[in-house]
PDB file of C-alpha atoms in Angstrom:
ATOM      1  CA  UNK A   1     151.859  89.150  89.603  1.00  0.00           C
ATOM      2  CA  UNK A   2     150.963  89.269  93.344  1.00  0.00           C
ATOM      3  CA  UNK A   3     148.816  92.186  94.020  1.00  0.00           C
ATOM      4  CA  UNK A   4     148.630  93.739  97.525  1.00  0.00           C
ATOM      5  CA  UNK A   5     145.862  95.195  99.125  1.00  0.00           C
ATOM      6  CA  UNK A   6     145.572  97.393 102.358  1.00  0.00           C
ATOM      7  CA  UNK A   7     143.073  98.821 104.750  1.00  0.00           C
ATOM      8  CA  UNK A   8     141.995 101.692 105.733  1.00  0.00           C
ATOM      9  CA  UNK A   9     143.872 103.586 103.093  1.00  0.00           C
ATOM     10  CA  UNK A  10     143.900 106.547 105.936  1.00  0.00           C
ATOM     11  CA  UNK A  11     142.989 106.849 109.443  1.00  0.00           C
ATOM     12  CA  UNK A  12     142.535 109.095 112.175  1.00  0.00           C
ATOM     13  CA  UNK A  13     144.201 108.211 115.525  1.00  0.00           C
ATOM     14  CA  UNK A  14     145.322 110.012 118.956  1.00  0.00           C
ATOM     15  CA  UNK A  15     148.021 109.869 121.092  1.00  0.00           C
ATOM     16  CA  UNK A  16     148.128 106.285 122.799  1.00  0.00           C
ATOM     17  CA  UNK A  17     146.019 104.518 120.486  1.00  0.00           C
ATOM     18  CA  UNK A  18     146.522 101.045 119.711  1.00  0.00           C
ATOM     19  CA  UNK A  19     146.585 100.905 115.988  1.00  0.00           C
ATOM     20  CA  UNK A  20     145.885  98.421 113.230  1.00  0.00           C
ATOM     21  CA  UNK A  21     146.648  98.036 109.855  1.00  0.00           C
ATOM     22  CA  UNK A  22     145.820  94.924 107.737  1.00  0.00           C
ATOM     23  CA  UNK A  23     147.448  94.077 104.372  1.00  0.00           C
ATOM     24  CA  UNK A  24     146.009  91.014 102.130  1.00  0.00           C
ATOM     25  CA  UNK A  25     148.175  89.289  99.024  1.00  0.00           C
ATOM     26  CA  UNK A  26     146.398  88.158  96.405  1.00  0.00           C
ATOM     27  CA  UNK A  27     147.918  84.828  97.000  1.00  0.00           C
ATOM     28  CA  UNK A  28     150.135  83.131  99.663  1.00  0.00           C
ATOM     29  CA  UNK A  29     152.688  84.257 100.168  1.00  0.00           C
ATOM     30  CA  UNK A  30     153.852  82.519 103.580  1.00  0.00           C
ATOM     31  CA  UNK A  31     155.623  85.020 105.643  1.00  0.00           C
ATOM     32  CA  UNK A  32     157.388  87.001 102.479  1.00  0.00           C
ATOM     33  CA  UNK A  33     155.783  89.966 103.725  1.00  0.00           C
ATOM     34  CA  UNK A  34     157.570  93.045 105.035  1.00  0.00           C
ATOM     35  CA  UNK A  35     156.299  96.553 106.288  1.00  0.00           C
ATOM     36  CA  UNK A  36     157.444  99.881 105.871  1.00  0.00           C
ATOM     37  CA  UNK A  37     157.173 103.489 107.342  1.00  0.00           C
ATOM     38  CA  UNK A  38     157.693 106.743 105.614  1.00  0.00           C
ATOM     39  CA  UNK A  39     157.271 110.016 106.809  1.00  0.00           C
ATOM     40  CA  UNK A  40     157.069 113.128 104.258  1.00  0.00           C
ATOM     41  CA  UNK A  41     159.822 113.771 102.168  1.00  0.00           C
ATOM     42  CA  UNK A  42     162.094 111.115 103.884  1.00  0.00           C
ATOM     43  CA  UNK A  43     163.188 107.560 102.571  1.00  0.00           C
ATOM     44  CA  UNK A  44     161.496 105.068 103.638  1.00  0.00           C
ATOM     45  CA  UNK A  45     162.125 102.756 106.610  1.00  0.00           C
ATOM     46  CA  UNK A  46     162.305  98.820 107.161  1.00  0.00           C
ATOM     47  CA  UNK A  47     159.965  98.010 110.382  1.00  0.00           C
ATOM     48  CA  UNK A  48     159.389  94.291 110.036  1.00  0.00           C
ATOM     49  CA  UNK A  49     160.464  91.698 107.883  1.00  0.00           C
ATOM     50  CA  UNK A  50     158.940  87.777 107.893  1.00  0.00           C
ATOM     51  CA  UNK A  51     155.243  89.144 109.119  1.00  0.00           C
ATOM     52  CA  UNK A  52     156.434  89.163 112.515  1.00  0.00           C
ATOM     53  CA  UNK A  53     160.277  89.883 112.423  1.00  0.00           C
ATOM     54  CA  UNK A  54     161.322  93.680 113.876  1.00  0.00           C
ATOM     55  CA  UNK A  55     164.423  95.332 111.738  1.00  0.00           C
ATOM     56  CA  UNK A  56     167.076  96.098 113.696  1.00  0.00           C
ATOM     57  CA  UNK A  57     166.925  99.280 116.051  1.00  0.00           C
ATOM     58  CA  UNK A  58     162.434  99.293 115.392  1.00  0.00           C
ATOM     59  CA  UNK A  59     160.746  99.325 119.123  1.00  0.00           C
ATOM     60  CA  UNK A  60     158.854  96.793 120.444  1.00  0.00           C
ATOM     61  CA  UNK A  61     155.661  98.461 120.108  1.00  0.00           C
ATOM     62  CA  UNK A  62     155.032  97.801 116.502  1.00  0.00           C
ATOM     63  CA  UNK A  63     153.727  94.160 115.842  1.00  0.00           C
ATOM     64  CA  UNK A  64     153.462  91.828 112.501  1.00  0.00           C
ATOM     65  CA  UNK A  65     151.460  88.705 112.419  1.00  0.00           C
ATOM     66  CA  UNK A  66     149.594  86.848 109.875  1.00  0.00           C
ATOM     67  CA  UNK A  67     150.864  84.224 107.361  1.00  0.00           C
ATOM     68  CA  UNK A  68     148.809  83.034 103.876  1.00  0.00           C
ATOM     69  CA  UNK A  69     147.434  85.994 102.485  1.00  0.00           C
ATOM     70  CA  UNK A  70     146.247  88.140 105.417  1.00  0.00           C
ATOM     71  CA  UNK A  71     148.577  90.267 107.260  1.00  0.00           C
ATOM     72  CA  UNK A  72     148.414  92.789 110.311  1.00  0.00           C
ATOM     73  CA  UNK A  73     150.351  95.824 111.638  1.00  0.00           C
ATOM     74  CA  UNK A  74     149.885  97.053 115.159  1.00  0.00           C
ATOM     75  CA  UNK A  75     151.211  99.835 116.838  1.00  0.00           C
ATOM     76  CA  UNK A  76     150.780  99.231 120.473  1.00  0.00           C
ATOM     77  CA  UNK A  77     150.551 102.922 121.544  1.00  0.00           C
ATOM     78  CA  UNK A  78     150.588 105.752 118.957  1.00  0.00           C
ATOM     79  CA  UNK A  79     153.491 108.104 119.896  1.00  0.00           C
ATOM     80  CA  UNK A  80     153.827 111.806 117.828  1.00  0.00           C
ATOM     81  CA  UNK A  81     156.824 109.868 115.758  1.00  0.00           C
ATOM     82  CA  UNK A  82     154.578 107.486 114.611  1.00  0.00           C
ATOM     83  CA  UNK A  83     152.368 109.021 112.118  1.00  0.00           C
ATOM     84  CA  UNK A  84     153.471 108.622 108.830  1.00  0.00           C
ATOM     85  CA  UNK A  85     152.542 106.166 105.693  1.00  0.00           C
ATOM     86  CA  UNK A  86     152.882 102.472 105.903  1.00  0.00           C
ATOM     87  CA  UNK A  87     153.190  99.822 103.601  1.00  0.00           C
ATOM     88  CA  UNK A  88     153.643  96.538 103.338  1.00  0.00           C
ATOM     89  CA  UNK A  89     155.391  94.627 100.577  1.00  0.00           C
ATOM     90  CA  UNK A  90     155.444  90.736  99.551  1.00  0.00           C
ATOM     91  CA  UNK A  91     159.314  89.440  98.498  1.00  0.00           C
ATOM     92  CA  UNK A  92     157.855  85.706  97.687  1.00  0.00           C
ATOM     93  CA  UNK A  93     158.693  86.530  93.724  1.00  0.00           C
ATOM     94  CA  UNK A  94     159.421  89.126  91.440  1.00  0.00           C
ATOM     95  CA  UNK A  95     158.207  91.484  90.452  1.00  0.00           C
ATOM     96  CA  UNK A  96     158.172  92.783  94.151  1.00  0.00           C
ATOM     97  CA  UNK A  97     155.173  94.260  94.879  1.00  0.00           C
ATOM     98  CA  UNK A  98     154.114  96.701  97.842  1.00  0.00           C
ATOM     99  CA  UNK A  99     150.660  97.823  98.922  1.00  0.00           C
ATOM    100  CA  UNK A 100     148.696 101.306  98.362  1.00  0.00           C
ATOM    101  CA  UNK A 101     149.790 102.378 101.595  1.00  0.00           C
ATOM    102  CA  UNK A 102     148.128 103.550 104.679  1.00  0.00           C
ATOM    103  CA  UNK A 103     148.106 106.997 105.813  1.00  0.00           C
ATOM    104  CA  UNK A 104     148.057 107.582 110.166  1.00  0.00           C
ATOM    105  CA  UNK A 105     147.448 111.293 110.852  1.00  0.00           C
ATOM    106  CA  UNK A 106     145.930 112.475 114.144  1.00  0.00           C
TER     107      UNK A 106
ATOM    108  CA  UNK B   1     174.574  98.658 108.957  1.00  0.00           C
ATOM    109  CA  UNK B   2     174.700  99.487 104.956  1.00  0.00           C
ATOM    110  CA  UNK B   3     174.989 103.352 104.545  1.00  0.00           C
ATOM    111  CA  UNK B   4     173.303 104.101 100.862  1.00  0.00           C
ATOM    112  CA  UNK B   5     173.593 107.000  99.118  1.00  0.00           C
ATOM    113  CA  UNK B   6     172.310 107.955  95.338  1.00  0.00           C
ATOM    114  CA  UNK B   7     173.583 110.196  92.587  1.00  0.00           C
ATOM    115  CA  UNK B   8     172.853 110.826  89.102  1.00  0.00           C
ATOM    116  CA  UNK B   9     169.173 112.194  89.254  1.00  0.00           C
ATOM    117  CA  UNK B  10     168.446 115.365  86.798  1.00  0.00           C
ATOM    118  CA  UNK B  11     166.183 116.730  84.839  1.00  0.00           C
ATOM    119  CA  UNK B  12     166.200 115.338  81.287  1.00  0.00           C
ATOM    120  CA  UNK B  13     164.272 115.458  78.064  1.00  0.00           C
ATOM    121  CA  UNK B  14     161.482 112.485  77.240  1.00  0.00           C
ATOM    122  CA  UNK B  15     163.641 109.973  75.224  1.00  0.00           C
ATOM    123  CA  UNK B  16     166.459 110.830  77.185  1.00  0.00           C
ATOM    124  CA  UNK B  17     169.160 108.648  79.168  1.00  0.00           C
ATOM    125  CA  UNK B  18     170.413 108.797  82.602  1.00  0.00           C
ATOM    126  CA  UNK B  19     172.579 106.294  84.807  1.00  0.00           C
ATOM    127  CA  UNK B  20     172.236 106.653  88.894  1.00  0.00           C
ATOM    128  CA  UNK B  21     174.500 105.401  90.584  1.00  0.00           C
ATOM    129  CA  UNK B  22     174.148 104.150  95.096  1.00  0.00           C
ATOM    130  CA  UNK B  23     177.503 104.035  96.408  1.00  0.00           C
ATOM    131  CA  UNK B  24     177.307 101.326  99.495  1.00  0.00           C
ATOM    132  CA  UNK B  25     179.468 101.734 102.641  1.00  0.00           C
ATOM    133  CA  UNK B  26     179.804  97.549 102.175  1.00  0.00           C
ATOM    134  CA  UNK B  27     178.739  94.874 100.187  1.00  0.00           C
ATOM    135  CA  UNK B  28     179.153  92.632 102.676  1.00  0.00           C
ATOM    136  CA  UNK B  29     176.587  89.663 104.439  1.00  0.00           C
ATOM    137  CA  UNK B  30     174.490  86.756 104.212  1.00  0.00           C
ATOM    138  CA  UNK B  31     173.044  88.566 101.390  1.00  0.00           C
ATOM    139  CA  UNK B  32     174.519  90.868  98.723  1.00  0.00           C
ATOM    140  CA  UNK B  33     171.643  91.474  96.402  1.00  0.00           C
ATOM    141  CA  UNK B  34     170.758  95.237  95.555  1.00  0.00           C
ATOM    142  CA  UNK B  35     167.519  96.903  94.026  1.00  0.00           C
ATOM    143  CA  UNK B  36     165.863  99.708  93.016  1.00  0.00           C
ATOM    144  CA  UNK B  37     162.676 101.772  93.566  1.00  0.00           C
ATOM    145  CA  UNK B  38     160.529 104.336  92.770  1.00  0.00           C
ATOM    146  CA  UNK B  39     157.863 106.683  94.221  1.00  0.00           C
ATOM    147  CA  UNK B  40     156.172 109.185  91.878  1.00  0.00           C
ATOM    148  CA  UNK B  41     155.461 112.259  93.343  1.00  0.00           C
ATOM    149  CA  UNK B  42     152.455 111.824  95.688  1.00  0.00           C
ATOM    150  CA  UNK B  43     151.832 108.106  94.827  1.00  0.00           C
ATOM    151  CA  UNK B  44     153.218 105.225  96.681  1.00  0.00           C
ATOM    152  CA  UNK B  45     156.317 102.905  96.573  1.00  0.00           C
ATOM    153  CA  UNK B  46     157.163 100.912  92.868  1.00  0.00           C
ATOM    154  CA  UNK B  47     159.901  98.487  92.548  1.00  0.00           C
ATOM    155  CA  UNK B  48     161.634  98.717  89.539  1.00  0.00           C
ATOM    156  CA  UNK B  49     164.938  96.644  89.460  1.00  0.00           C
ATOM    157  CA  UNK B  50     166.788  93.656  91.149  1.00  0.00           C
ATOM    158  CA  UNK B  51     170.106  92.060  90.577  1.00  0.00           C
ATOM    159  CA  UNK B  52     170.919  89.460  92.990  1.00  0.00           C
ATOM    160  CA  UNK B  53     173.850  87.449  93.933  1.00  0.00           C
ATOM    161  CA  UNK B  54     175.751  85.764  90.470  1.00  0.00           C
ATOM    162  CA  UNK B  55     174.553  88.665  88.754  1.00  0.00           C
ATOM    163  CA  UNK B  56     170.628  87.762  87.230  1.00  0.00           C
ATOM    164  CA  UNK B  57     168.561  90.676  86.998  1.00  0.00           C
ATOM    165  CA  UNK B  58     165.243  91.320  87.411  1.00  0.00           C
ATOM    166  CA  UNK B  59     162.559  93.787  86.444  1.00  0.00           C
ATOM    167  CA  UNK B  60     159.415  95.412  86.553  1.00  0.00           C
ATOM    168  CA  UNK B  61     157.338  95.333  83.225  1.00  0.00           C
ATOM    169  CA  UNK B  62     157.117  99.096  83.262  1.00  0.00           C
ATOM    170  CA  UNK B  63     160.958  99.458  82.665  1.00  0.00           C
ATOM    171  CA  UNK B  64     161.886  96.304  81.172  1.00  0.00           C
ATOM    172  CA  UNK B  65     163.846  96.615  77.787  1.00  0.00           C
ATOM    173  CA  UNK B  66     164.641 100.270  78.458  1.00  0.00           C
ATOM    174  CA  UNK B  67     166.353 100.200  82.296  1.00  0.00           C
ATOM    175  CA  UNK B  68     169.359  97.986  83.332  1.00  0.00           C
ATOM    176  CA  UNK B  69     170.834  96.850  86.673  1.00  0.00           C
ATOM    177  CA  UNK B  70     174.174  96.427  87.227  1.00  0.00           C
ATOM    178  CA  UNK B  71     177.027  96.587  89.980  1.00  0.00           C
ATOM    179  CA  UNK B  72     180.607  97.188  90.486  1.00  0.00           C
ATOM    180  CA  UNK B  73     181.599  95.383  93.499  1.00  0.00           C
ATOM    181  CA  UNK B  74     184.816  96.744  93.525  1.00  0.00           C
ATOM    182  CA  UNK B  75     183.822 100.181  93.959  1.00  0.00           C
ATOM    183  CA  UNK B  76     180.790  99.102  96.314  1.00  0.00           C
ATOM    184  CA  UNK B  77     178.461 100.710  93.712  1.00  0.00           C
ATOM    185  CA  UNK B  78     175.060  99.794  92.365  1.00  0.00           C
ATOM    186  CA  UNK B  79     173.926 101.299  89.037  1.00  0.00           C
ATOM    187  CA  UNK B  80     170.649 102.006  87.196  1.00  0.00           C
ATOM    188  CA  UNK B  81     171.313 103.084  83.422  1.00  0.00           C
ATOM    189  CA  UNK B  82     167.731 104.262  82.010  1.00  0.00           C
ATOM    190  CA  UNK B  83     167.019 104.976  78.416  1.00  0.00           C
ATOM    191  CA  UNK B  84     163.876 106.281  76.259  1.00  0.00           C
ATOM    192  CA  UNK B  85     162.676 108.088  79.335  1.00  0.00           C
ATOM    193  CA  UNK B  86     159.366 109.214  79.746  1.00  0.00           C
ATOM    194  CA  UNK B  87     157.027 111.366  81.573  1.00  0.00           C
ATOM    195  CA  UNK B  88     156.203 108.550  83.943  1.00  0.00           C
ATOM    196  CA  UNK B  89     159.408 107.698  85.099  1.00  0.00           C
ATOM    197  CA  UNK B  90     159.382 111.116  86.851  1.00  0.00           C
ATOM    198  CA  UNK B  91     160.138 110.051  90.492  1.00  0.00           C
ATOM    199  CA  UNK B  92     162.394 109.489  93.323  1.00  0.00           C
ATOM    200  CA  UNK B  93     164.869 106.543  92.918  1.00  0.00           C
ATOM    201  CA  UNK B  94     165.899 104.907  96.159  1.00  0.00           C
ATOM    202  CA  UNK B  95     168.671 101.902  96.062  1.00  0.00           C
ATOM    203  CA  UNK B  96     167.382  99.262  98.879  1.00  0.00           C
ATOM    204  CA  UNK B  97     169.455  97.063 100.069  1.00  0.00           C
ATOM    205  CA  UNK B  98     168.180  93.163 100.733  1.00  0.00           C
ATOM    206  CA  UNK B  99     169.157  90.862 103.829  1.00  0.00           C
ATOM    207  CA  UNK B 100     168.847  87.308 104.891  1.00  0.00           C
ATOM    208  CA  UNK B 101     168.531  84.262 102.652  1.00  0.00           C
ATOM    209  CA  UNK B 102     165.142  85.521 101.821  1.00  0.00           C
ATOM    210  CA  UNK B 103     165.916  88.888 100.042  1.00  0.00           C
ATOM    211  CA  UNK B 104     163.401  91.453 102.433  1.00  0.00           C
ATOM    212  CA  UNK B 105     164.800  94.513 102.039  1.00  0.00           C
ATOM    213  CA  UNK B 106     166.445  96.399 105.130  1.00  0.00           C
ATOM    214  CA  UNK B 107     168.069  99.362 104.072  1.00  0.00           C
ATOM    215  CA  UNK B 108     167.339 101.972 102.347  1.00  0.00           C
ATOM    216  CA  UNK B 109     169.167 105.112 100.824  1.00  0.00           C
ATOM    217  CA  UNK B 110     168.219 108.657 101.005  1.00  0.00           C
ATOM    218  CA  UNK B 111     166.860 108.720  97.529  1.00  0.00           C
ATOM    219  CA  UNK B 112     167.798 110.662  94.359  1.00  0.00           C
ATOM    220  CA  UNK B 113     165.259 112.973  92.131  1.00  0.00           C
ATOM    221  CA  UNK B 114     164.597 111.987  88.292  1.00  0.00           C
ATOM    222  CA  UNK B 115     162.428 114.766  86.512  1.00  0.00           C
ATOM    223  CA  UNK B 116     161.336 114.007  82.789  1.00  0.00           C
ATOM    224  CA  UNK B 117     159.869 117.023  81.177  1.00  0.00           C
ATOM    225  CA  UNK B 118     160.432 118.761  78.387  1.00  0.00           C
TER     226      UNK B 118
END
């Protein structure tokens, strides 16, 4: 099985910060790799698919990149609507796997 | 845009059964393959179930031999039938739909509540 990793598991961030979350496979996984966001008690939420692809409707200001086995998030400029739990997920094979998630609170 | 929303999710006895069921507003696209997952409460995101397009199935090793995927296309609904429940499948079920040729998931439904306890 692919295990994912991420870091920090939590961080502290203000209004307008640029924000960065990294995500490692424990193998390649080419650009299979997908992020998420969840806020409390709500489903989650397709950001970016590919590394680098946005979903549909996602703003501009959230960023994938990375192929291999390293992988970044970046959220260009931390609005009130953006803190919540990411994760990232790798759909190379089954079983799926996702990430411990990352935790952005103020 | 897929609309998703789940049914089915109760509180039931360990050793129990339960089938959930994710009606779709389509099955429609590129891509028509369905799964399921799981988030315990306060932990983080599992995937438990696939079945993809022709009908092969896929699971995690957690639920394999007691859970089982299936889909009425038809009645544009997905299905998770889960037996010998225990204590640690106490979660939230969400169907996902997945997109493109290379299965990442897009969307997601609003999640339904599985309790095991006695």
């Amino acid at each position: 099985d692919i295990q994912m990793t991420q870091s920090p598991s939590s961080l502290s961030a203000s209004i307008g910060d640029r924000v960065t979350i990294t995500c490692r496979a424990s193998q390649d996984i080419r650009t299979y790799l997908a992020w998420f966001q969840q806020k409390p008690g709500k489903a989650p939420k397709s950001l970016i698919y590919g590394a680098s692809n946005l979903q549909s409707g996602v703003p501009s200001k959230f960023s994938g990149s990375g192929s291999g086995t390293n992988f970044t998030l970046t959220i260009s400029s931390l609005q009130p609507e953006d803190f919540a739990t990411y994760y990232c997920q790798q759909y190379k094979s089954f079983p799926l796997t996702f990430g411990p998630g990352t935790k952005v609170d103020i | 845009e897929v609309q998703l929303a789940e049914s089915g999710g109760d509180v039931i006895q360990p050793g129990g059964s339960l089938r959930l069921a994710c009606a779709a507003s389509a099955f429609t696209g590129s891509n028509n393959d369905m799964s399921w997952v799981r988030q315990a409460p306060g932990k983080g995101l599992e995937w438990v179930s696939v079945i993809v397009d022709g009908g092969r199935t896929y699971y995690a090793d957690s639920v394999k031999g007691r859970f089982t995927i299936s889909r009425d296309n038809s009645k544009n609904t997905l299905y998770l039938q889960m037996n010998s429940l225990r204590a640690e499948d106490t979660a939230v079920y969400y169907c996902v739909s997945r997109g493109g040729i290379s299965g990442y998931f897009n969307y997601w439904g609003q999640g339904t509540l599985v309790t095991v306890s006695s």
